[in-house]
Short mmCIF file of C-alpha atoms in Angstrom, two decimals:
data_model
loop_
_atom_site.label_atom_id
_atom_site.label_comp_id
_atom_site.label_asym_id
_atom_site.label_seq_id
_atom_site.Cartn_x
_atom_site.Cartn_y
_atom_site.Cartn_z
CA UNK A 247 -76.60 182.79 153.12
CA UNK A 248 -80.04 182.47 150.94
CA UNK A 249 -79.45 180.66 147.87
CA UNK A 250 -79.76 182.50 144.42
CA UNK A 251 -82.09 180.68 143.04
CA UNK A 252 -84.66 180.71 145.76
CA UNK A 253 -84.00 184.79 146.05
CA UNK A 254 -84.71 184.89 142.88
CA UNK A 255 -88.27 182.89 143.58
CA UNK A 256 -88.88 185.10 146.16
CA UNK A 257 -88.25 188.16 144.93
CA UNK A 258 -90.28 187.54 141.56
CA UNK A 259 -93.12 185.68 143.60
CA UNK A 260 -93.40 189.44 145.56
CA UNK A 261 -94.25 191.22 142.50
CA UNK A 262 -95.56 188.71 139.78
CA UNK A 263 -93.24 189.84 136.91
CA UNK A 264 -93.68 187.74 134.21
CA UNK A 265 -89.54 186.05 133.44
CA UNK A 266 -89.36 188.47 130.33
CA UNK A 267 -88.66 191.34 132.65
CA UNK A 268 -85.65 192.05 135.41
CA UNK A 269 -86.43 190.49 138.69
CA UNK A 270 -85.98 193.88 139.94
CA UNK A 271 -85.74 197.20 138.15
CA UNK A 272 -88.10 195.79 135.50
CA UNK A 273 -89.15 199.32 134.24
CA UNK A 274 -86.41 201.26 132.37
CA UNK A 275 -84.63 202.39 128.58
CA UNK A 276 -81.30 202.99 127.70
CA UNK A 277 -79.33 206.29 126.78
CA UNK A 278 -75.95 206.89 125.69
CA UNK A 279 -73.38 209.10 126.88
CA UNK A 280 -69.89 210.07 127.76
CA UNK A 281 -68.09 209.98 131.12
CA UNK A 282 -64.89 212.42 131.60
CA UNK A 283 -62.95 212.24 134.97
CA UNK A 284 -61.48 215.11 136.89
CA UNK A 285 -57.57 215.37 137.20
CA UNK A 286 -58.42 214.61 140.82
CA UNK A 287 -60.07 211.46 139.71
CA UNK A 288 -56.82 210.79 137.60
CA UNK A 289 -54.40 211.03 140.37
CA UNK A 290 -56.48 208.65 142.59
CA UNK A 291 -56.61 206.04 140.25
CA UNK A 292 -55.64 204.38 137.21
CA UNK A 293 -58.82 202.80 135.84
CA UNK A 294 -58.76 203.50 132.33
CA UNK A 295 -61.95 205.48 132.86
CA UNK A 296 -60.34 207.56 134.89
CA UNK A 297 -57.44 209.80 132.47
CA UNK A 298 -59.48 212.74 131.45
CA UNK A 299 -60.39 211.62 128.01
CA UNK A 300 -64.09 210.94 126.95
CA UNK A 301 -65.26 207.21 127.30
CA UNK A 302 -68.87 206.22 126.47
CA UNK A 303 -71.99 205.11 128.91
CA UNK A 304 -74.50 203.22 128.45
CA UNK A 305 -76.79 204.70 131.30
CA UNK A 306 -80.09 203.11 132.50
CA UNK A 307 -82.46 204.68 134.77
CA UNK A 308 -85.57 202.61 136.23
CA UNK A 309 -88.06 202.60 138.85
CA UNK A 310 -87.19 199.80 141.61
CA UNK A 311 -89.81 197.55 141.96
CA UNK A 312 -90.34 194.69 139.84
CA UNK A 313 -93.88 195.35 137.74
CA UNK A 314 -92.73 196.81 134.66
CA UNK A 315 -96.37 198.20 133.92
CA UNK A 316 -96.61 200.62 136.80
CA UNK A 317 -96.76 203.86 136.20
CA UNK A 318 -94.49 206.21 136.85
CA UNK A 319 -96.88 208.51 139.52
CA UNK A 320 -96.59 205.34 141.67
CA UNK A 321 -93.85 206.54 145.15
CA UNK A 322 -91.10 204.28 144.47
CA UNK A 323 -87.20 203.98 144.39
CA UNK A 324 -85.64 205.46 141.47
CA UNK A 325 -82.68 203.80 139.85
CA UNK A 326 -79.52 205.33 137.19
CA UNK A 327 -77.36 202.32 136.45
CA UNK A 328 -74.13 203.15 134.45
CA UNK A 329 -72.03 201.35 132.15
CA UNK A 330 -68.29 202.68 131.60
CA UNK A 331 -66.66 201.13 128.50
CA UNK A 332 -63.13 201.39 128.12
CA UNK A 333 -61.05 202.21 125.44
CA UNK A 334 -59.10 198.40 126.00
CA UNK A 335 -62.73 197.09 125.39
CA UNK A 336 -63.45 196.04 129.34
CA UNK A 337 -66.04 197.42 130.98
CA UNK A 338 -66.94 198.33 134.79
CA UNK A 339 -70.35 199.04 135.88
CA UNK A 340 -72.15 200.94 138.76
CA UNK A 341 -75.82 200.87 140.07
CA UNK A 342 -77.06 204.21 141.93
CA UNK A 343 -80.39 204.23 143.67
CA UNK A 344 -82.33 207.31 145.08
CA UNK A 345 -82.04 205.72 148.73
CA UNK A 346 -78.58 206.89 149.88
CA UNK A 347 -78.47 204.48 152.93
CA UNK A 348 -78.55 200.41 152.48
CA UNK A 349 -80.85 198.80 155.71
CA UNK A 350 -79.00 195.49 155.86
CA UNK A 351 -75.65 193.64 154.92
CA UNK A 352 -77.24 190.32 154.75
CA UNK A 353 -79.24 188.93 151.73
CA UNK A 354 -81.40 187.38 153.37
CA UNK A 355 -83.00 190.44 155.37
CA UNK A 356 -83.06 192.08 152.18
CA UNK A 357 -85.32 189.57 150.54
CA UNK A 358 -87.31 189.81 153.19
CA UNK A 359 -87.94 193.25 153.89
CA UNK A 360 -88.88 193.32 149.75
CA UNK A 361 -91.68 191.20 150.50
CA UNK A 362 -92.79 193.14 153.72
CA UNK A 363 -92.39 195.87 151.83
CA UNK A 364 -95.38 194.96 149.43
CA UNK A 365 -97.61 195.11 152.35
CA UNK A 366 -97.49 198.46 153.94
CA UNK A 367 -100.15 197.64 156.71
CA UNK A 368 -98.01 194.93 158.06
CA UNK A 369 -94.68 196.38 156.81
CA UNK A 370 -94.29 198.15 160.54
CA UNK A 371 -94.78 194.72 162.33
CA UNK A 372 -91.51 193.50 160.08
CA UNK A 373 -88.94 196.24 160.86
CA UNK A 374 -90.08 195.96 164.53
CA UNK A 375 -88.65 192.74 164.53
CA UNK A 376 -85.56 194.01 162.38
CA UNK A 377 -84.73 197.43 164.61
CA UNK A 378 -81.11 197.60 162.83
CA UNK A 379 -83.09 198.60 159.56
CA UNK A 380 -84.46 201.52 161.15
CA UNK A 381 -82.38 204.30 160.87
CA UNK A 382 -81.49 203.71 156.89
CA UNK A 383 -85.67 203.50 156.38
CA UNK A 384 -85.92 206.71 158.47
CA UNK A 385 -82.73 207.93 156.65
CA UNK A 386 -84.50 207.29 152.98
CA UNK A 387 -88.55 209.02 153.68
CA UNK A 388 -86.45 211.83 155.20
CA UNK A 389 -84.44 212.26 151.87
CA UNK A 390 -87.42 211.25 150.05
CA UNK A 391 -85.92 208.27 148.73
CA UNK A 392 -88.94 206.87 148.08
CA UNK A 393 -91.17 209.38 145.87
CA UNK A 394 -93.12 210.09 142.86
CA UNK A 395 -90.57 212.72 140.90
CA UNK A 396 -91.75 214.37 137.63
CA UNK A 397 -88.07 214.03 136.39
CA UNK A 398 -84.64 211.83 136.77
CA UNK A 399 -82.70 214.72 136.93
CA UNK A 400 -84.98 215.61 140.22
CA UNK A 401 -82.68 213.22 142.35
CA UNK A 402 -79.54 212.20 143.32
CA UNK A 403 -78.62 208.69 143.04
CA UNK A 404 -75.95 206.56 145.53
CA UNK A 405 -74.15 203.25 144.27
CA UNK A 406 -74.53 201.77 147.71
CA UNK A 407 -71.06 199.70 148.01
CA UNK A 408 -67.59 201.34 148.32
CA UNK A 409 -64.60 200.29 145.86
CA UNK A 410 -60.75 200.36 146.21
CA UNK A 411 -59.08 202.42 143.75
CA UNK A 412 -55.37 201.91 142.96
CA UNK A 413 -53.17 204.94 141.82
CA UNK A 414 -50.29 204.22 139.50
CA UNK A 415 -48.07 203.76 142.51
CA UNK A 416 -50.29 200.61 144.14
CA UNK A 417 -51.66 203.20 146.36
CA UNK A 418 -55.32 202.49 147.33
CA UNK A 419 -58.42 204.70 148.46
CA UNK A 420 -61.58 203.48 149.12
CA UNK A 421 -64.23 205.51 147.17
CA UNK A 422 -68.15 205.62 147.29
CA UNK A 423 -69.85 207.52 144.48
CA UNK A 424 -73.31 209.72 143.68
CA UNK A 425 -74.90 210.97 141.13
CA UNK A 426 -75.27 214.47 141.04
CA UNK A 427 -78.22 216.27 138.56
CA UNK A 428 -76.54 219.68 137.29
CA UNK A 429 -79.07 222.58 137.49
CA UNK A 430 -81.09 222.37 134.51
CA UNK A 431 -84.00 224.26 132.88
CA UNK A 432 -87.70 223.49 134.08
CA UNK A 433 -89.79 222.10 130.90
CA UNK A 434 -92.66 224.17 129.67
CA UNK A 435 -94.75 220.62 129.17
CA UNK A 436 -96.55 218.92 131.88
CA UNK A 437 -96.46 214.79 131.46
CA UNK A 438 -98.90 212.64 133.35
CA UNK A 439 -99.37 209.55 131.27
CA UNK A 440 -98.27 206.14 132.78
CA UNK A 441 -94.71 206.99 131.49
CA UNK A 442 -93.94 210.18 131.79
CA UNK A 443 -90.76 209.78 133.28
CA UNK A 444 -89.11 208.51 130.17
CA UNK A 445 -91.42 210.65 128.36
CA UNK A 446 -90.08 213.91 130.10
CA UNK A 447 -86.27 212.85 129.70
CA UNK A 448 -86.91 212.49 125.77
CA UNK A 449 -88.38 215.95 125.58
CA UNK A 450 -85.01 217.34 127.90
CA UNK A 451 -82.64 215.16 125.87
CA UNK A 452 -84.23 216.81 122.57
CA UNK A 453 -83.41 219.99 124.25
CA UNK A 454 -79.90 219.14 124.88
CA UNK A 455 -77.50 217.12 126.57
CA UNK A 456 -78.55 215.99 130.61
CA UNK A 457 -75.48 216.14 133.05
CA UNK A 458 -74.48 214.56 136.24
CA UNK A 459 -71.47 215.34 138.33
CA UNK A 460 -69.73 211.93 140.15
CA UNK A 461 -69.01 212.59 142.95
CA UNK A 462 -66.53 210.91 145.33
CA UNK A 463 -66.51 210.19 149.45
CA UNK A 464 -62.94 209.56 149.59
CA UNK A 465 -62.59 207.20 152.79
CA UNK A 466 -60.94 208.06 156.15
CA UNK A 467 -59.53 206.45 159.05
CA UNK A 468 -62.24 204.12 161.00
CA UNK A 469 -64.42 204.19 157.48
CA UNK A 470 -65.58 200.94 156.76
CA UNK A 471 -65.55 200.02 153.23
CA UNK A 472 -66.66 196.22 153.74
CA UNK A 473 -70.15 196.97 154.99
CA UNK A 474 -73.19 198.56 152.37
CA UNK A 475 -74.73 200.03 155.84
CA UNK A 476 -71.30 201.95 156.94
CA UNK A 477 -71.55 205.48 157.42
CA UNK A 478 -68.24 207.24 156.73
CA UNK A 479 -67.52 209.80 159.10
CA UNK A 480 -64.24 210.92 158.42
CA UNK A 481 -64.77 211.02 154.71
CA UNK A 482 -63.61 214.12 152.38
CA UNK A 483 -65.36 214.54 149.42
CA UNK A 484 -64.35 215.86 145.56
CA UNK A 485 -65.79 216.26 142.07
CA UNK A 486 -64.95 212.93 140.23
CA UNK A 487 -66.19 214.18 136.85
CA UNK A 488 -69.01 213.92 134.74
CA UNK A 489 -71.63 212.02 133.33
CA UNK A 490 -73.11 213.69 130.32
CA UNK A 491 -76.37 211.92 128.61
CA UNK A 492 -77.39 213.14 124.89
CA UNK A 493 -79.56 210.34 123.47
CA UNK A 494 -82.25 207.48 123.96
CA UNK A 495 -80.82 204.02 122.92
CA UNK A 496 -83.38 201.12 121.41
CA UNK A 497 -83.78 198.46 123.83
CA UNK A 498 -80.38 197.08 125.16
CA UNK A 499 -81.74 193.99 126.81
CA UNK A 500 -80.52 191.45 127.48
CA UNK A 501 -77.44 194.06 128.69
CA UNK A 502 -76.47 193.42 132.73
CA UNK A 503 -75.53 195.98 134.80
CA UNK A 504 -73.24 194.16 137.76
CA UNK A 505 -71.66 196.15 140.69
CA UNK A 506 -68.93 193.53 140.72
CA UNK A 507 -67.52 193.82 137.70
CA UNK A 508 -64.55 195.82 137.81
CA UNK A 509 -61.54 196.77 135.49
CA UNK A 510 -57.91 197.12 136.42
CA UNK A 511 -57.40 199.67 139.02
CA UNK A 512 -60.58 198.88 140.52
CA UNK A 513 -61.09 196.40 143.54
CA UNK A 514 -63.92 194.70 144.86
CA UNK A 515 -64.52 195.35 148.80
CA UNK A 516 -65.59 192.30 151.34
CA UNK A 517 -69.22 193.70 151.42
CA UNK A 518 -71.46 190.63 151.67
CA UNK A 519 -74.17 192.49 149.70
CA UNK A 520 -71.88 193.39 146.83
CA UNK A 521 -70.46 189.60 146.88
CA UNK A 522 -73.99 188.17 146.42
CA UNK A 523 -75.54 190.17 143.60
CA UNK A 524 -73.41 188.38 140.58
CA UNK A 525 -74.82 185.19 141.69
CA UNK A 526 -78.25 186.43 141.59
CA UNK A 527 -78.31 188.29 138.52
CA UNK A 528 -76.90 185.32 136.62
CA UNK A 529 -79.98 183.86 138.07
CA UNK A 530 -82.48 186.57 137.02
CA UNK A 531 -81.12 186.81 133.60
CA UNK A 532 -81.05 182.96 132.75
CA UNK A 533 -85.09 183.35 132.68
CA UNK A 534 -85.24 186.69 130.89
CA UNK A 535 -82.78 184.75 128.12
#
């Protein structure tokens, strides 16, 4: 498996950010929020997340690449990172993206198909020597994955890796999550200015409060959990609560959002992926420090 560090090179070497910034998911802000869980959250798990009551968010959402001066017309991945805090004072965190299907379980290929991927003439050439990525880069133009929305609350984000929840009997289920934008009203004002993503989410937060359901695949026999490019078949699928967003925070760096860390009631899977990332964002952030 590729080293951290030299990821790390690699990944920053592709775009040129400057250390300041996040090696990936440099462009972003902060908001705050509240999570409440679903009674049918509740009796799949005992997270303490999970009871019903309130808990607060910190909620992140960012284009993917790693320039944090490109503007926000640019096609790219969208990102909505959130940030439960618990009422113990633990914390558990999950990173959605606006691609719902992951092209590779190794590292490795993903570093590489990042720096193909800043070459679109030659970026054919790579995934014909990588067919396996094909369907999940198929999967993400047909969803528009990769586009230039005029809001966040346009798309629906995926936290790519699946997570075992424990009931209060021991009982576990392994769960993926989304993002779901709630219908909400279409702003009179146009923004077209280098940031007029964030620019359009202050004028709808002014407005009111911005909500997504979570919502759960619930995995079923023959789903893998262990693998970011699974496809559950067998899954069933229920409302898992909701995220509501009602401000703009100041600048929370250096805050990390990591996949991996999880709270009791919450288990990691095997994915290799998953296993990999707290490595390299200890990495990223030592230079951004």
């Amino acid at each position: 498996m590729i080293d951290p560090t030299v990821a790390i090179d690699r990944l920053r070497a592709a775009f040129g950010g400057p250390d300041r910034h996040r090696t990936l998911h440099a462009k972003g802000r902060f908001y705050a929020g509240t999570f409440t869980a679903t009674p049918e959250a509740a009796a799949l798990g005992r997270a303490g997340h999970l009871t019903g009551d309130p808990v607060p968010v910190v909620v992140r959402w960012s284009n993917a690449g790693g320039d944090a001066d490109v503007p926000d017309k640019v096609p790219d991945i969208r990102g909505m990172a959130v940030k439960f805090r618990l009422p113990d004072g633990t914390e558990t965190d999950l990173l959605g993206q606006t691609s719902r299907r992951f092209p590779t379980d190794s590292p490795e290929e993903f570093v590489a198909m990042t720096e193909a991927s800043r070459h679109q003439a030659t970026f054919p050439l790579f995934l014909l020597r990588h067919p396996r990525m094909v369907p999940a880069i198929v999967d993400g133009l047909r969803s528009k994955a990769v586009s230039s929305p005029r809001s966040f609350t346009e798309r629906t984000y995926y936290p790519i890796h699946a997570y075992g929840w424990r009931d209060a009997e021991g009982r576990r289920s392994w769960v993926r999550y989304s993002f779901v934008p709630q219908p909400a009203a279409t702003l009179d004002q146009a923004f077209g200015g280098p940031d007029r993503l964030f620019e359009e989410m202050a004028a709808r937060l002014a407005q009111g409060p911005v909500r997504f359901d979570v919502r759960l695949q619930v995995a079923g026999a023959g789903d893998d959990p262990h693998h970011a490019t699974s496809v559950w078949k067998h899954a069933r699928d229920l409302l898992g609560g909701t995220l509501e967003v009602t401000e703009e925070l100041p600048d929370q760096d250096p805050l990390v959002f990591d996949p991996a860390r999880v709270v009791d009631g919450i288990e990691l899977s095997d994915d290799p992926i998953l296993r990999f990332r707290p490595a390299a964002y200890s990495e990223s952030i030592s230079r951004r420090t």
